[in-house]
Amino acid sequence: MRTQTYFHTKLQSEANRKNDTVPLQVNCVGAVSEALSFSTRAVRRDFYYIYVLKGEMLLADCRLLPGDVIVFEPGYDYQYTSRGETAYLWVHYTGFEARSLTQSAGLILNRRHHIGVQREIISCFRQLFREFIINDAAAGQLCLCILREILLFTARYAASDSKNNLPLLAIEYIHRSFREPVRIDALARMENMSCTAFRLAFKRHTGVSPNEYIISQRISAACQLLSQTDKSVLAIANDVGYPDPYYFSRIFRKKMGMSPLKYRSSQKS
């Protein structure tokens, strides 16, 4: 992501402003990506949300690393110095609801919070950039909705360190690809975890092991095919990822308490 800054045309000359006449207003938004170290010091009249994606930023009382968020309140004299290649996203906002909205997201102002590098928040910033470019009658309200999303996602990931280990990519992959052979070590690599850490994180979130989750997805799909189509058990077994129909029938009976044919019959009665 390259360095970029976006203003609403009518606010460009007042991008650093306090506005207590509206509930919420996004003043400007952008991204910083610098290969060399730099230093910044300022006192803003609005709220300043920073989300670090790469590198290290040194503040007076802490350092910000990838996945860290800090929100400076209006009037706060902040200074930070980057160390080496650095990238972060930022947004300035104001309004009489801005403080309560930030605090309701569980964010203590002027203090570092670690939430991990979350693609939902990165996606929200990209949407903000687009709305500033479009800049039509709906853009202002859409920017407010996206800002609220950013703060809500921040609250979600700041609330519990365990959520930083949510195996979201692996779960999404299982839902898309359970019909194919699924290797646990491949799922663990998606999450940059060891197999042991991945299994623990997966069970903590879903309540079952990865293998049990895959089986549940396959049997659920088989139940749907049995009740809604006239496909043979052999064809359905293949469709849901079991080339061996006898093994499929054994797994199905164990999960559902009856054979596939009996299940089909029960759905028609």
CSV table of C-alpha atoms in Angstrom, one decimal:
chain,number,residue,atom,x,y,z
A,1,MET,CA,0.0,0.0,0.0
A,2,ARG,CA,1.5,3.3,-1.1
A,3,THR,CA,1.4,6.7,0.7
A,4,GLN,CA,-1.9,8.4,-0.1
A,5,THR,CA,-4.1,11.1,1.5
A,6,TYR,CA,-7.8,11.9,0.8
A,7,PHE,CA,-9.9,14.9,1.7
A,8,HIS,CA,-13.4,15.9,1.0
A,9,THR,CA,-13.1,18.8,-1.4
A,10,LYS,CA,-15.2,21.1,0.7
A,11,LEU,CA,-13.2,20.3,3.8
A,12,GLN,CA,-9.7,20.3,2.4
A,13,SER,CA,-8.8,23.7,3.9
A,14,GLU,CA,-10.2,22.6,7.2
A,15,ALA,CA,-8.9,19.0,7.4
A,16,ASN,CA,-7.7,19.6,11.0
A,17,ARG,CA,-10.9,20.8,12.5
A,18,LYS,CA,-13.1,20.2,15.5
A,19,ASN,CA,-16.8,20.2,14.7
A,20,ASP,CA,-19.3,19.8,17.6
A,21,THR,CA,-22.3,20.7,15.5
A,22,VAL,CA,-22.6,17.2,14.0
A,23,PRO,CA,-22.6,13.8,15.6
A,24,LEU,CA,-19.7,12.5,13.6
A,25,GLN,CA,-17.6,13.6,10.7
A,26,VAL,CA,-14.6,12.1,8.9
A,27,ASN,CA,-12.1,14.9,8.1
A,28,CYS,CA,-9.5,13.0,6.1
A,29,VAL,CA,-8.0,9.5,5.7
A,30,GLY,CA,-4.9,8.0,4.2
A,31,ALA,CA,-2.0,5.6,4.3
A,32,VAL,CA,1.7,6.0,4.9
A,33,SER,CA,4.3,3.8,3.5
A,34,GLU,CA,7.9,5.0,3.9
A,35,ALA,CA,11.2,3.2,3.3
A,36,LEU,CA,13.2,5.6,5.4
A,37,SER,CA,12.8,6.7,9.0
A,38,PHE,CA,10.9,9.9,9.8
A,39,SER,CA,9.6,11.8,12.8
A,40,THR,CA,6.3,13.6,13.3
A,41,ARG,CA,5.0,15.9,16.1
A,42,ALA,CA,1.7,17.7,16.1
A,43,VAL,CA,-1.4,18.7,18.2
A,44,ARG,CA,-4.6,18.0,16.4
A,45,ARG,CA,-8.1,19.4,17.0
A,46,ASP,CA,-9.7,16.1,16.0
A,47,PHE,CA,-9.3,12.4,16.8
A,48,TYR,CA,-6.4,10.6,15.1
A,49,TYR,CA,-6.7,6.8,14.6
A,50,ILE,CA,-3.4,5.1,13.6
A,51,TYR,CA,-3.2,1.4,12.6
A,52,VAL,CA,0.3,0.0,12.0
A,53,LEU,CA,0.8,-2.6,9.3
A,54,LYS,CA,4.6,-2.7,9.0
A,55,GLY,CA,7.7,-1.5,10.9
A,56,GLU,CA,8.1,0.2,14.2
A,57,MET,CA,7.0,3.6,15.5
A,58,LEU,CA,8.5,5.0,18.7
A,59,LEU,CA,6.4,7.2,21.0
A,60,ALA,CA,7.3,8.8,24.3
A,61,ASP,CA,5.9,6.0,26.5
A,62,CYS,CA,5.5,3.0,24.1
A,63,ARG,CA,6.3,1.6,20.7
A,64,LEU,CA,3.9,0.6,18.0
A,65,LEU,CA,4.4,-2.6,16.1
A,66,PRO,CA,2.4,-4.3,13.3
A,67,GLY,CA,-1.2,-4.9,14.5
A,68,ASP,CA,-1.1,-2.0,17.0
A,69,VAL,CA,-3.7,0.7,17.1
A,70,ILE,CA,-3.6,4.1,18.9
A,71,VAL,CA,-6.2,6.9,18.9
A,72,PHE,CA,-5.0,10.3,20.0
A,73,GLU,CA,-7.6,12.6,21.4
A,74,PRO,CA,-8.0,16.3,20.3
A,75,GLY,CA,-5.4,18.6,22.0
A,76,TYR,CA,-3.0,15.7,22.7
A,77,ASP,CA,0.7,16.6,22.0
A,78,TYR,CA,1.9,13.5,20.2
A,79,GLN,CA,5.2,12.7,18.7
A,80,TYR,CA,6.4,9.5,17.0
A,81,THR,CA,9.5,8.4,15.1
A,82,SER,CA,9.5,5.5,12.7
A,83,ARG,CA,12.4,3.0,12.6
A,84,GLY,CA,13.2,1.8,9.1
A,85,GLU,CA,10.5,0.8,6.6
A,86,THR,CA,7.1,1.6,8.0
A,87,ALA,CA,3.5,1.4,6.8
A,88,TYR,CA,0.3,2.5,8.6
A,89,LEU,CA,-3.3,3.5,7.9
A,90,TRP,CA,-4.9,6.6,9.5
A,91,VAL,CA,-8.1,8.5,9.8
A,92,HIS,CA,-9.0,11.8,11.4
A,93,TYR,CA,-12.6,12.3,12.7
A,94,THR,CA,-14.6,14.7,14.9
A,95,GLY,CA,-18.1,15.4,16.1
A,96,PHE,CA,-19.9,15.4,19.5
A,97,GLU,CA,-20.3,11.6,19.4
A,98,ALA,CA,-16.7,10.9,18.5
A,99,ARG,CA,-15.4,10.5,22.0
A,100,SER,CA,-18.1,8.3,23.3
A,101,LEU,CA,-18.0,6.2,20.1
A,102,THR,CA,-14.3,5.7,20.5
A,103,GLN,CA,-14.6,4.8,24.1
A,104,SER,CA,-17.6,2.4,23.5
A,105,ALA,CA,-15.2,0.5,21.2
A,106,GLY,CA,-13.1,-0.2,24.3
A,107,LEU,CA,-10.3,2.0,23.2
A,108,ILE,CA,-8.5,4.0,25.8
A,109,LEU,CA,-7.4,7.2,24.2
A,110,ASN,CA,-3.7,7.9,23.7
A,111,ARG,CA,-2.8,4.3,24.6
A,112,ARG,CA,-1.6,1.4,22.5
A,113,HIS,CA,-3.9,-1.5,21.7
A,114,HIS,CA,-2.8,-4.7,19.9
A,115,ILE,CA,-5.4,-6.2,17.6
A,116,GLY,CA,-3.2,-8.0,15.0
A,117,VAL,CA,-3.2,-7.2,11.3
A,118,GLN,CA,-6.9,-7.8,10.3
A,119,ARG,CA,-8.0,-7.8,6.7
A,120,GLU,CA,-11.5,-6.5,7.6
A,121,ILE,CA,-10.0,-3.2,8.9
A,122,ILE,CA,-7.7,-2.9,5.9
A,123,SER,CA,-10.7,-3.5,3.6
A,124,CYS,CA,-12.6,-0.8,5.5
A,125,PHE,CA,-9.9,1.7,4.8
A,126,ARG,CA,-9.9,0.9,1.1
A,127,GLN,CA,-13.6,1.5,1.1
A,128,LEU,CA,-13.0,4.9,2.8
A,129,PHE,CA,-10.5,5.8,0.2
A,130,ARG,CA,-13.0,5.0,-2.6
A,131,GLU,CA,-15.8,7.1,-0.9
A,132,PHE,CA,-13.5,10.1,-0.7
A,133,ILE,CA,-12.8,9.7,-4.4
A,134,ILE,CA,-16.5,9.3,-5.4
A,135,ASN,CA,-17.4,12.3,-3.1
A,136,ASP,CA,-21.1,12.4,-4.1
A,137,ALA,CA,-24.1,13.1,-1.9
A,138,ALA,CA,-24.0,9.6,-0.3
A,139,ALA,CA,-20.2,9.6,0.4
A,140,GLY,CA,-20.3,11.5,3.6
A,141,GLN,CA,-22.8,9.2,5.3
A,142,LEU,CA,-21.1,6.1,3.9
A,143,CYS,CA,-17.8,7.3,5.4
A,144,LEU,CA,-19.5,7.5,8.8
A,145,CYS,CA,-20.8,3.9,8.4
A,146,ILE,CA,-17.3,2.7,7.5
A,147,LEU,CA,-15.6,4.6,10.3
A,148,ARG,CA,-18.1,2.9,12.7
A,149,GLU,CA,-17.1,-0.4,11.2
A,150,ILE,CA,-13.4,0.3,11.7
A,151,LEU,CA,-14.1,1.1,15.4
A,152,LEU,CA,-16.3,-2.0,15.8
A,153,PHE,CA,-13.8,-4.3,14.3
A,154,THR,CA,-11.1,-2.7,16.4
A,155,ALA,CA,-13.3,-3.4,19.5
A,156,ARG,CA,-13.8,-7.0,18.5
A,157,TYR,CA,-10.1,-7.8,18.2
A,158,ALA,CA,-9.0,-5.6,21.1
A,159,ALA,CA,-11.5,-7.3,23.4
A,160,SER,CA,-9.7,-10.6,23.6
A,161,ASP,CA,-6.2,-11.8,22.7
A,162,SER,CA,-7.7,-15.2,21.7
A,163,LYS,CA,-9.5,-13.5,18.8
A,164,ASN,CA,-6.1,-12.7,17.3
A,165,ASN,CA,-5.7,-16.5,16.8
A,166,LEU,CA,-9.1,-16.9,15.2
A,167,PRO,CA,-8.4,-19.4,12.3
A,168,LEU,CA,-10.7,-17.5,9.9
A,169,LEU,CA,-8.9,-18.2,6.7
A,170,ALA,CA,-8.9,-21.9,7.4
A,171,ILE,CA,-12.6,-22.0,8.3
A,172,GLU,CA,-13.5,-20.1,5.2
A,173,TYR,CA,-11.4,-22.5,3.1
A,174,ILE,CA,-13.1,-25.5,4.6
A,175,HIS,CA,-16.5,-24.1,3.7
A,176,ARG,CA,-15.4,-23.6,0.1
A,177,SER,CA,-13.4,-26.8,-0.3
A,178,PHE,CA,-14.6,-29.5,2.0
A,179,ARG,CA,-15.4,-31.7,-1.0
A,180,GLU,CA,-11.7,-31.9,-1.8
A,181,PRO,CA,-9.0,-33.5,0.3
A,182,VAL,CA,-8.2,-31.1,3.1
A,183,ARG,CA,-4.8,-31.4,4.9
A,184,ILE,CA,-4.5,-30.1,8.5
A,185,ASP,CA,-0.9,-29.0,7.9
A,186,ALA,CA,-2.0,-26.9,4.9
A,187,LEU,CA,-4.7,-25.2,7.0
A,188,ALA,CA,-2.1,-24.5,9.7
A,189,ARG,CA,0.2,-22.9,7.2
A,190,MET,CA,-2.7,-20.6,6.0
A,191,GLU,CA,-2.8,-19.2,9.6
A,192,ASN,CA,1.0,-19.2,10.1
A,193,MET,CA,0.7,-21.6,13.0
A,194,SER,CA,2.2,-24.9,13.9
A,195,CYS,CA,-0.3,-27.8,13.6
A,196,THR,CA,-0.6,-28.1,17.4
A,197,ALA,CA,-1.3,-24.4,17.8
A,198,PHE,CA,-3.7,-24.5,14.9
A,199,ARG,CA,-5.7,-27.4,16.4
A,200,LEU,CA,-5.9,-25.7,19.8
A,201,ALA,CA,-7.1,-22.3,18.2
A,202,PHE,CA,-9.6,-24.1,16.0
A,203,LYS,CA,-11.2,-26.1,18.8
A,204,ARG,CA,-11.2,-23.1,21.1
A,205,HIS,CA,-13.3,-21.2,18.5
A,206,THR,CA,-15.5,-23.9,17.0
A,207,GLY,CA,-15.7,-26.4,19.9
A,208,VAL,CA,-14.6,-29.3,17.6
A,209,SER,CA,-11.4,-30.4,16.0
A,210,PRO,CA,-10.6,-29.5,12.3
A,211,ASN,CA,-11.3,-33.0,11.2
A,212,GLU,CA,-14.7,-33.1,13.0
A,213,TYR,CA,-15.6,-29.8,11.4
A,214,ILE,CA,-14.8,-31.0,7.9
A,215,ILE,CA,-16.9,-34.2,8.5
A,216,SER,CA,-19.8,-32.1,9.7
A,217,GLN,CA,-19.7,-29.9,6.6
A,218,ARG,CA,-19.6,-33.0,4.4
A,219,ILE,CA,-22.4,-34.8,6.2
A,220,SER,CA,-24.5,-31.6,6.2
A,221,ALA,CA,-24.1,-31.3,2.4
A,222,ALA,CA,-24.9,-35.0,2.0
A,223,CYS,CA,-28.1,-34.6,4.0
A,224,GLN,CA,-29.2,-31.8,1.7
A,225,LEU,CA,-28.4,-33.9,-1.4
A,226,LEU,CA,-30.3,-36.9,0.0
A,227,SER,CA,-33.4,-34.9,0.8
A,228,GLN,CA,-33.4,-32.7,-2.3
A,229,THR,CA,-32.2,-34.9,-5.1
A,230,ASP,CA,-32.5,-38.4,-6.5
A,231,LYS,CA,-28.8,-38.9,-6.8
A,232,SER,CA,-27.4,-42.3,-5.7
A,233,VAL,CA,-25.5,-42.8,-2.5
A,234,LEU,CA,-22.4,-43.5,-4.5
A,235,ALA,CA,-22.8,-40.2,-6.4
A,236,ILE,CA,-23.5,-38.2,-3.2
A,237,ALA,CA,-20.5,-39.8,-1.5
A,238,ASN,CA,-18.3,-38.6,-4.3
A,239,ASP,CA,-19.9,-35.1,-4.3
A,240,VAL,CA,-19.1,-34.5,-0.7
A,241,GLY,CA,-15.5,-35.8,-0.7
A,242,TYR,CA,-15.8,-39.5,0.0
A,243,PRO,CA,-14.7,-41.7,-3.0
A,244,ASP,CA,-15.4,-44.8,-0.9
A,245,PRO,CA,-19.2,-45.2,-0.5
A,246,TYR,CA,-18.8,-47.7,2.3
A,247,TYR,CA,-16.7,-45.4,4.3
A,248,PHE,CA,-19.1,-42.6,3.7
A,249,SER,CA,-22.1,-44.7,4.8
A,250,ARG,CA,-20.2,-45.7,8.0
A,251,ILE,CA,-19.4,-42.0,8.8
A,252,PHE,CA,-22.9,-40.9,7.9
A,253,ARG,CA,-24.5,-43.6,10.2
A,254,LYS,CA,-22.1,-42.5,13.1
A,255,LYS,CA,-23.1,-38.9,12.7
A,256,MET,CA,-26.8,-39.2,11.9
A,257,GLY,CA,-27.7,-42.5,13.7
A,258,MET,CA,-29.1,-44.1,10.5
A,259,SER,CA,-28.0,-45.1,7.0
A,260,PRO,CA,-28.1,-42.6,4.1
A,261,LEU,CA,-31.0,-44.4,2.5
A,262,LYS,CA,-33.0,-44.5,5.7
A,263,TYR,CA,-32.3,-40.8,6.1
A,264,ARG,CA,-33.6,-40.1,2.6
A,265,SER,CA,-36.7,-42.1,3.4
A,266,SER,CA,-37.3,-40.2,6.6
A,267,GLN,CA,-37.2,-36.9,4.8
A,268,LYS,CA,-40.0,-38.0,2.4
A,269,SER,CA,-42.4,-39.3,5.0
